[in-house]
Amino acid sequence: MKDYKIKKLISEKEIERAVEKIAEKVNEDYFDQSVLLICILKGAFVFTAALTQKIKSEVKIEFVRVSSYGNSTMSSGNVKISDLKELNIEGENVIIVEDIIDTGISIKAMKEELIKKNPKSIKVCALLNKEERRKVKIELDYVGFDILNEFVVGYGIDFAEKHRNLPYIGIIEEIKN
Ligand code: IMP
Ligand code: MG
């Protein structure tokens, strides 16, 4: 893609409200228990940070890197998970925190790996959900927004490592000359 512009899709305020709503639900679900948030790097770092600050239950954070994309807007379907070996989640109430669920391939692979490590429970939380693109079945427990099949950036989410710093979510629109 040579030239493109970014069109605002979800504002900072709307994201903030969605994060609050998810946190309220988590606080209800785990009011007397601790939770372990597993942030999927890099895309979910902003979302995880915001969510963490709204959680009232005892909370721990871990980071795992899951990549399937490379520098293109097409998923390779090839999932690489790092820092998994050192991760101890036995007996924990795990919530996997993702930026976007697209085909669902990454999160499915991730969930399967984590289940092997004997957590007490495991849930999936995603800021954005592209249902239309799903290739595998996966249950989502907390979702911020359902979006259409468009390539988005901002709020931690990148296009070829760029635009993670945008405070809102925008759509990449190609400019055709
Ligand atoms: P899946 O395995 O196809 O569900 O891939 C999900 C991952 O692909 C997300 O965690 C993102 O890292 C990346 N991804 C999917 N859609 C987008 C997008 O619109 N913008 C940026 N990254 C995306
Ligand atoms: Mg990701």
Coordinates of C-alpha atoms and ligand atoms in Angstrom, one line a residue:
M1 CA 0.0 0.0 0.0
K2 CA 1.6 3.3 -1.1
D3 CA -0.6 6.2 0.0
Y4 CA -3.2 5.9 2.7
K5 CA -5.1 8.0 5.1
I6 CA -6.6 7.2 8.5
K7 CA -10.3 7.7 9.1
K8 CA -11.5 7.9 12.7
L9 CA -13.7 4.9 13.6
I10 CA -13.9 4.9 17.4
S11 CA -13.2 7.9 19.5
E12 CA -11.1 8.1 22.7
K13 CA -14.3 8.7 24.8
E14 CA -16.0 5.7 23.2
I15 CA -13.0 3.5 24.0
E16 CA -12.8 4.7 27.5
R17 CA -16.5 3.9 28.1
A18 CA -16.1 0.4 26.6
V19 CA -13.0 -0.2 28.8
E20 CA -15.1 0.8 31.9
K21 CA -17.9 -1.5 30.9
I22 CA -15.6 -4.4 30.5
A23 CA -13.9 -3.7 33.8
E24 CA -17.3 -3.5 35.6
K25 CA -18.1 -6.9 34.3
V26 CA -14.7 -8.3 35.4
N27 CA -15.2 -6.7 38.8
E28 CA -18.6 -8.4 39.1
D29 CA -17.3 -11.8 37.8
Y30 CA -14.3 -11.9 40.1
F31 CA -15.4 -9.7 43.0
D32 CA -13.9 -12.0 45.7
Q33 CA -11.1 -13.6 43.6
S34 CA -7.9 -12.6 42.0
V35 CA -7.3 -12.4 38.2
L36 CA -4.3 -12.8 36.0
L37 CA -4.4 -10.7 32.9
I38 CA -2.3 -12.0 30.1
C39 CA -1.5 -9.2 27.7
I40 CA -0.9 -10.2 24.1
L41 CA 1.9 -8.0 22.8
K42 CA 2.3 -5.8 21.2
G43 CA -1.2 -4.7 20.1
A44 CA -2.9 -5.1 23.5
F45 CA -0.5 -3.1 25.6
V46 CA -2.5 0.1 25.7
F47 CA -5.9 -1.7 26.2
T48 CA -4.4 -3.9 29.0
A49 CA -2.9 -0.8 30.8
A50 CA -6.3 1.0 30.7
L51 CA -8.2 -2.1 31.8
T52 CA -5.8 -2.9 34.6
Q53 CA -6.4 0.5 36.2
K54 CA -10.2 0.0 36.3
I55 CA -10.0 -3.5 37.9
K56 CA -10.8 -3.6 41.6
S57 CA -10.1 -7.3 42.2
E58 CA -6.6 -8.4 43.0
V59 CA -4.8 -8.4 39.7
K60 CA -1.6 -9.7 38.3
I61 CA -0.2 -9.0 34.8
E62 CA 1.8 -11.2 32.4
F63 CA 3.0 -10.5 28.9
V64 CA 3.2 -12.9 26.0
R65 CA 4.0 -12.2 22.4
V66 CA 1.9 -13.7 19.7
S67 CA 2.6 -13.0 16.1
S68 CA 1.0 -14.2 12.9
Y69 CA 1.2 -11.1 10.7
G70 CA 4.6 -9.9 9.6
N71 CA 4.5 -6.5 7.9
S72 CA 1.4 -7.0 5.8
T73 CA -2.4 -6.6 6.4
M74 CA -2.9 -10.3 5.5
S75 CA -2.8 -13.0 8.2
S76 CA -0.3 -15.8 7.5
G77 CA -2.2 -18.2 9.7
N78 CA 1.2 -19.0 11.2
V79 CA 1.1 -18.5 14.9
K80 CA 4.3 -17.9 16.9
I81 CA 4.0 -17.6 20.7
S82 CA 7.0 -16.5 22.8
D83 CA 7.7 -16.3 26.5
L84 CA 5.3 -19.1 27.1
K85 CA 7.7 -21.5 28.8
E86 CA 8.4 -19.2 31.8
L87 CA 4.7 -18.5 32.3
N88 CA 3.2 -20.0 35.5
I89 CA -0.6 -19.8 35.6
E90 CA -1.5 -22.8 37.6
G91 CA -4.6 -22.2 39.7
E92 CA -5.1 -18.7 38.3
N93 CA -8.2 -17.1 36.9
V94 CA -6.7 -16.1 33.6
I95 CA -8.1 -13.5 31.2
I96 CA -6.3 -13.3 27.9
V97 CA -6.3 -9.7 26.7
E98 CA -6.2 -9.2 22.9
D99 CA -6.5 -6.1 20.7
I100 CA -8.4 -7.7 17.8
I101 CA -9.9 -11.1 17.1
D102 CA -9.8 -11.5 13.4
T103 CA -9.7 -15.1 12.0
G104 CA -9.5 -16.3 15.6
I105 CA -6.5 -18.5 14.8
S106 CA -4.0 -16.7 17.1
I107 CA -6.3 -16.7 20.1
K108 CA -7.4 -20.3 19.6
A109 CA -3.7 -21.4 19.6
M110 CA -3.0 -19.2 22.6
K111 CA -5.9 -20.6 24.6
E112 CA -5.0 -24.2 23.8
E113 CA -1.4 -23.6 25.0
L114 CA -2.6 -21.9 28.2
I115 CA -5.1 -24.6 29.1
K116 CA -2.2 -27.1 29.2
K117 CA -0.8 -25.1 32.1
N118 CA -3.7 -25.8 34.4
P119 CA -5.3 -22.4 35.2
K120 CA -8.3 -22.4 37.5
S121 CA -10.3 -20.7 34.7
I122 CA -9.6 -19.0 31.4
K123 CA -11.5 -16.3 29.6
V124 CA -10.9 -14.1 26.5
C125 CA -11.2 -10.4 26.4
A126 CA -10.9 -8.4 23.1
L127 CA -11.2 -4.7 22.4
L128 CA -12.2 -5.4 18.8
N129 CA -14.0 -8.3 17.2
K130 CA -14.2 -8.9 13.4
E131 CA -16.7 -11.7 13.4
E132 CA -17.1 -11.7 9.6
R133 CA -13.5 -12.8 9.2
R134 CA -13.7 -15.8 11.6
K135 CA -12.1 -19.1 10.4
V136 CA -12.2 -21.0 13.7
K137 CA -14.7 -21.2 16.5
I138 CA -13.8 -19.3 19.6
E139 CA -15.8 -18.0 22.5
L140 CA -15.3 -14.4 23.5
D141 CA -16.1 -13.5 27.1
Y142 CA -15.6 -9.7 27.0
V143 CA -15.7 -7.6 23.8
G144 CA -15.4 -3.8 23.4
F145 CA -16.6 -3.4 19.9
D146 CA -17.8 -5.5 16.9
I147 CA -16.3 -4.0 13.8
L148 CA -16.5 -4.7 10.1
N149 CA -13.8 -6.2 7.9
E150 CA -11.6 -3.2 7.8
F151 CA -7.9 -2.7 8.7
V152 CA -7.7 -0.6 11.8
V153 CA -4.8 1.1 13.7
G154 CA -4.4 3.1 16.9
Y155 CA -4.7 2.6 20.7
G156 CA -1.8 0.2 20.5
I157 CA -2.7 -1.4 17.2
D158 CA -0.3 -1.0 14.3
F159 CA 0.1 -1.1 10.6
A160 CA 3.7 -2.2 9.9
E161 CA 4.7 -1.0 13.4
K162 CA 3.2 2.4 12.9
H163 CA 0.3 4.3 14.4
R164 CA 0.3 2.5 17.8
N165 CA 0.4 6.0 19.4
L166 CA -3.0 7.2 18.0
P167 CA -5.3 7.7 21.0
Y168 CA -8.3 6.6 18.9
I169 CA -9.1 3.7 16.5
G170 CA -8.9 4.5 12.8
I171 CA -9.4 2.7 9.6
I172 CA -6.6 2.6 7.0
E173 CA -7.9 3.9 3.7
E174 CA -5.9 3.5 0.6
I175 CA -5.6 6.5 -1.6
K176 CA -5.8 5.5 -5.3
N177 CA -4.0 7.9 -7.6
Ligands
IMP1 P1 -6.2 -13.7 14.0 O1 -5.3 -14.8 14.3 O2 -6.5 -13.7 12.5 O3 -7.4 -13.6 14.8 O4 -5.3 -12.4 14.2 C1 -5.5 -11.5 15.2 C2 -4.3 -10.6 15.2 O5 -4.0 -10.0 13.9 C3 -4.6 -9.4 16.1 O6 -4.2 -9.6 17.4 C4 -3.8 -8.3 15.5 O7 -2.5 -8.4 16.0 C5 -3.8 -8.7 14.0 N1 -4.8 -7.9 13.3 C6 -6.0 -8.4 12.9 N2 -6.7 -7.4 12.3 C7 -6.0 -6.3 12.4 C8 -6.2 -4.9 12.0 O8 -7.2 -4.5 11.4 N3 -5.1 -4.1 12.2 C9 -4.0 -4.5 12.8 N4 -3.8 -5.7 13.2 C10 -4.7 -6.6 13.0
MG2 MG -2.1 -9.1 18.1

